[in-house]
Amino acid sequence: MASAPVDDDMFDEFLNQRGHDTETVGWEESYNKKQCPDCGGLHDSGATECSVCGWSPV
Ligand SMILES: [Zn+2]
């Protein structure tokens, strides 16, 4: 506990600061559209993957 954390912990913290979930990554929602959390591209609600960068929720 008192010693320095391993890199995995630092990575988790990095992710926690950027997003809400480190496990389940989903679309951001913006103006009733889905927004790719990776590149920020907007897609309609039926989109299953980002046509800009190819990202898809896991
Ligand atoms: Zn994208």
CSV table of N, CA, C and O and ligand atoms in Angstrom, one decimal:
chain,number,residue,atom,x,y,z
A,1,MET,N,0.8,-1.2,0.0
A,1,MET,CA,0.0,0.0,0.0
A,1,MET,C,0.9,1.3,0.0
A,1,MET,O,0.7,2.2,-0.7
A,2,ALA,N,1.9,1.2,0.9
A,2,ALA,CA,2.7,2.4,1.0
A,2,ALA,C,3.7,2.6,-0.1
A,2,ALA,O,4.2,3.7,-0.4
A,3,SER,N,4.1,1.4,-0.7
A,3,SER,CA,5.1,1.5,-1.8
A,3,SER,C,4.5,2.0,-3.1
A,3,SER,O,3.2,2.0,-3.2
A,4,ALA,N,5.3,2.2,-4.0
A,4,ALA,CA,4.8,2.7,-5.3
A,4,ALA,C,4.0,1.7,-6.0
A,4,ALA,O,4.4,0.5,-6.0
A,5,PRO,N,2.9,2.1,-6.6
A,5,PRO,CA,2.1,1.1,-7.4
A,5,PRO,C,2.7,0.7,-8.6
A,5,PRO,O,3.6,1.3,-9.2
A,6,VAL,N,2.3,-0.4,-9.1
A,6,VAL,CA,2.8,-0.9,-10.4
A,6,VAL,C,2.2,-0.2,-11.5
A,6,VAL,O,1.3,0.6,-11.4
A,7,ASP,N,2.7,-0.4,-12.7
A,7,ASP,CA,2.3,0.4,-13.9
A,7,ASP,C,0.8,0.2,-14.1
A,7,ASP,O,0.1,1.1,-14.6
A,8,ASP,N,0.2,-1.0,-13.8
A,8,ASP,CA,-1.2,-1.2,-14.1
A,8,ASP,C,-2.1,-0.3,-13.3
A,8,ASP,O,-3.0,0.3,-13.8
A,9,ASP,N,-1.7,0.0,-12.1
A,9,ASP,CA,-2.5,0.9,-11.3
A,9,ASP,C,-2.4,2.3,-11.9
A,9,ASP,O,-3.4,3.0,-11.9
A,10,MET,N,-1.3,2.7,-12.3
A,10,MET,CA,-1.1,4.0,-12.9
A,10,MET,C,-2.0,4.1,-14.1
A,10,MET,O,-2.6,5.2,-14.4
A,11,PHE,N,-2.0,3.1,-14.9
A,11,PHE,CA,-2.8,3.1,-16.1
A,11,PHE,C,-4.3,3.2,-15.8
A,11,PHE,O,-5.0,3.9,-16.5
A,12,ASP,N,-4.7,2.4,-14.8
A,12,ASP,CA,-6.1,2.5,-14.4
A,12,ASP,C,-6.5,3.9,-14.0
A,12,ASP,O,-7.5,4.4,-14.3
A,13,GLU,N,-5.6,4.5,-13.3
A,13,GLU,CA,-5.9,5.9,-12.8
A,13,GLU,C,-6.0,6.8,-14.0
A,13,GLU,O,-6.8,7.7,-14.0
A,14,PHE,N,-5.1,6.6,-14.9
A,14,PHE,CA,-5.1,7.4,-16.1
A,14,PHE,C,-6.4,7.3,-16.8
A,14,PHE,O,-7.0,8.3,-17.2
A,15,LEU,N,-6.9,6.1,-16.9
A,15,LEU,CA,-8.2,5.9,-17.6
A,15,LEU,C,-9.3,6.5,-16.8
A,15,LEU,O,-10.3,7.1,-17.4
A,16,ASN,N,-9.3,6.3,-15.5
A,16,ASN,CA,-10.3,6.9,-14.7
A,16,ASN,C,-10.4,8.4,-14.7
A,16,ASN,O,-11.5,9.0,-14.6
A,17,GLN,N,-9.3,9.0,-15.0
A,17,GLN,CA,-9.4,10.5,-15.1
A,17,GLN,C,-9.9,10.9,-16.4
A,17,GLN,O,-10.5,12.0,-16.5
A,18,ARG,N,-9.8,10.1,-17.4
A,18,ARG,CA,-10.3,10.5,-18.7
A,18,ARG,C,-11.8,10.1,-18.9
A,18,ARG,O,-12.5,10.8,-19.6
A,19,GLY,N,-12.1,8.9,-18.4
A,19,GLY,CA,-13.5,8.4,-18.7
A,19,GLY,C,-14.1,7.9,-17.4
A,19,GLY,O,-13.6,8.2,-16.3
A,20,HIS,N,-15.2,7.2,-17.5
A,20,HIS,CA,-16.0,6.8,-16.4
A,20,HIS,C,-15.7,5.3,-16.1
A,20,HIS,O,-15.8,4.9,-15.0
A,21,ASP,N,-15.4,4.6,-17.2
A,21,ASP,CA,-15.4,3.2,-17.0
A,21,ASP,C,-14.1,2.6,-17.7
A,21,ASP,O,-13.8,3.0,-18.8
A,22,THR,N,-13.4,1.8,-17.0
A,22,THR,CA,-12.2,1.2,-17.6
A,22,THR,C,-12.5,-0.1,-18.3
A,22,THR,O,-11.7,-0.6,-19.1
A,23,GLU,N,-13.6,-0.7,-18.0
A,23,GLU,CA,-14.0,-2.0,-18.5
A,23,GLU,C,-14.9,-1.8,-19.7
A,23,GLU,O,-14.6,-2.2,-20.8
A,24,THR,N,-16.1,-1.2,-19.5
A,24,THR,CA,-17.0,-1.1,-20.6
A,24,THR,C,-17.0,0.3,-21.2
A,24,THR,O,-17.3,1.2,-20.6
A,25,VAL,N,-16.5,0.3,-22.4
A,25,VAL,CA,-16.4,1.5,-23.1
A,25,VAL,C,-17.5,1.6,-24.1
A,25,VAL,O,-17.7,0.7,-24.9
A,26,GLY,N,-18.3,2.7,-24.0
A,26,GLY,CA,-19.5,2.8,-24.9
A,26,GLY,C,-19.4,4.2,-25.6
A,26,GLY,O,-18.5,5.0,-25.4
A,27,TRP,N,-20.5,4.4,-26.4
A,27,TRP,CA,-20.6,5.6,-27.1
A,27,TRP,C,-20.8,6.8,-26.1
A,27,TRP,O,-21.5,6.6,-25.2
A,28,GLU,N,-20.2,7.9,-26.5
A,28,GLU,CA,-20.7,9.1,-25.8
A,28,GLU,C,-22.0,9.5,-26.5
A,28,GLU,O,-22.2,9.2,-27.6
A,29,GLU,N,-22.8,10.3,-25.7
A,29,GLU,CA,-24.0,10.7,-26.3
A,29,GLU,C,-24.0,12.2,-26.5
A,29,GLU,O,-23.6,13.0,-25.6
A,30,SER,N,-24.3,12.7,-27.7
A,30,SER,CA,-24.3,14.1,-27.9
A,30,SER,C,-25.4,14.5,-28.9
A,30,SER,O,-25.4,14.0,-30.0
A,31,TYR,N,-26.3,15.3,-28.5
A,31,TYR,CA,-27.3,15.8,-29.4
A,31,TYR,C,-28.1,14.6,-30.0
A,31,TYR,O,-28.3,14.6,-31.2
A,32,ASN,N,-28.4,13.6,-29.2
A,32,ASN,CA,-29.2,12.5,-29.7
A,32,ASN,C,-28.4,11.7,-30.7
A,32,ASN,O,-29.0,10.9,-31.4
A,33,LYS,N,-27.1,11.9,-30.7
A,33,LYS,CA,-26.3,11.1,-31.6
A,33,LYS,C,-25.3,10.4,-30.8
A,33,LYS,O,-25.0,10.7,-29.6
A,34,LYS,N,-24.7,9.4,-31.4
A,34,LYS,CA,-23.6,8.7,-30.7
A,34,LYS,C,-22.3,9.3,-31.1
A,34,LYS,O,-22.0,9.6,-32.3
A,35,GLN,N,-21.5,9.5,-30.1
A,35,GLN,CA,-20.2,10.1,-30.4
A,35,GLN,C,-19.1,9.2,-30.1
A,35,GLN,O,-19.0,8.6,-29.0
A,36,CYS,N,-18.2,9.0,-31.0
A,36,CYS,CA,-17.1,8.1,-30.8
A,36,CYS,C,-16.1,8.6,-29.7
A,36,CYS,O,-15.7,9.8,-29.8
A,37,PRO,N,-15.9,7.9,-28.7
A,37,PRO,CA,-15.0,8.3,-27.6
A,37,PRO,C,-13.6,8.4,-28.0
A,37,PRO,O,-12.8,9.0,-27.3
A,38,ASP,N,-13.3,7.8,-29.1
A,38,ASP,CA,-11.9,7.7,-29.6
A,38,ASP,C,-11.6,8.9,-30.4
A,38,ASP,O,-10.6,9.6,-30.2
A,39,CYS,N,-12.4,9.2,-31.4
A,39,CYS,CA,-12.0,10.3,-32.4
A,39,CYS,C,-13.0,11.4,-32.3
A,39,CYS,O,-12.8,12.5,-32.9
A,40,GLY,N,-14.2,11.2,-31.6
A,40,GLY,CA,-15.1,12.3,-31.5
A,40,GLY,C,-16.1,12.4,-32.6
A,40,GLY,O,-16.9,13.3,-32.7
A,41,GLY,N,-16.1,11.4,-33.5
A,41,GLY,CA,-17.0,11.5,-34.7
A,41,GLY,C,-18.4,11.2,-34.2
A,41,GLY,O,-18.7,10.4,-33.4
A,42,LEU,N,-19.3,11.9,-34.9
A,42,LEU,CA,-20.7,11.7,-34.6
A,42,LEU,C,-21.4,10.7,-35.5
A,42,LEU,O,-21.1,10.8,-36.7
A,43,HIS,N,-22.3,9.9,-35.0
A,43,HIS,CA,-23.0,8.9,-35.8
A,43,HIS,C,-24.4,8.8,-35.3
A,43,HIS,O,-24.7,9.2,-34.2
A,44,ASP,N,-25.3,8.4,-36.2
A,44,ASP,CA,-26.7,8.3,-35.8
A,44,ASP,C,-26.9,7.1,-34.8
A,44,ASP,O,-25.9,6.3,-34.6
A,45,SER,N,-28.1,7.0,-34.2
A,45,SER,CA,-28.2,6.1,-33.0
A,45,SER,C,-28.1,4.7,-33.4
A,45,SER,O,-28.1,3.8,-32.6
A,46,GLY,N,-28.2,4.4,-34.7
A,46,GLY,CA,-28.1,3.0,-35.2
A,46,GLY,C,-26.7,2.5,-35.4
A,46,GLY,O,-26.5,1.4,-35.8
A,47,ALA,N,-25.7,3.4,-35.3
A,47,ALA,CA,-24.4,3.1,-35.6
A,47,ALA,C,-23.8,2.0,-34.6
A,47,ALA,O,-24.1,2.1,-33.4
A,48,THR,N,-23.1,1.1,-35.1
A,48,THR,CA,-22.5,0.0,-34.3
A,48,THR,C,-21.0,0.2,-34.2
A,48,THR,O,-20.3,-0.4,-33.4
A,49,GLU,N,-20.5,0.9,-35.2
A,49,GLU,CA,-19.0,1.2,-35.1
A,49,GLU,C,-18.7,2.6,-35.7
A,49,GLU,O,-19.5,3.1,-36.5
A,50,CYS,N,-17.6,3.1,-35.4
A,50,CYS,CA,-17.2,4.4,-35.9
A,50,CYS,C,-16.7,4.2,-37.4
A,50,CYS,O,-15.8,3.5,-37.6
A,51,SER,N,-17.4,5.0,-38.2
A,51,SER,CA,-16.9,4.9,-39.6
A,51,SER,C,-15.7,5.8,-39.9
A,51,SER,O,-15.2,5.8,-41.0
A,52,VAL,N,-15.4,6.6,-38.9
A,52,VAL,CA,-14.2,7.4,-39.0
A,52,VAL,C,-12.9,6.7,-38.7
A,52,VAL,O,-12.0,6.6,-39.5
A,53,CYS,N,-12.9,6.1,-37.5
A,53,CYS,CA,-11.6,5.5,-37.1
A,53,CYS,C,-11.8,4.0,-36.9
A,53,CYS,O,-10.8,3.3,-36.6
A,54,GLY,N,-13.0,3.5,-37.0
A,54,GLY,CA,-13.2,2.0,-36.9
A,54,GLY,C,-13.5,1.5,-35.5
A,54,GLY,O,-13.6,0.3,-35.3
A,55,TRP,N,-13.6,2.4,-34.5
A,55,TRP,CA,-13.8,2.0,-33.2
A,55,TRP,C,-15.2,1.4,-33.0
A,55,TRP,O,-16.1,1.9,-33.7
A,56,SER,N,-15.3,0.5,-32.2
A,56,SER,CA,-16.6,-0.1,-31.8
A,56,SER,C,-16.7,-0.4,-30.3
A,56,SER,O,-15.6,-0.8,-29.8
A,57,PRO,N,-17.8,-0.3,-29.7
A,57,PRO,CA,-17.9,-0.7,-28.3
A,57,PRO,C,-17.7,-2.1,-28.1
A,57,PRO,O,-18.2,-3.0,-28.9
A,58,VAL,N,-17.0,-2.5,-27.0
A,58,VAL,CA,-16.8,-3.9,-26.7
A,58,VAL,C,-17.7,-4.4,-25.7
A,58,VAL,O,-17.9,-3.8,-24.6
B,1,ZN,ZN,-14.0,7.1,-34.1
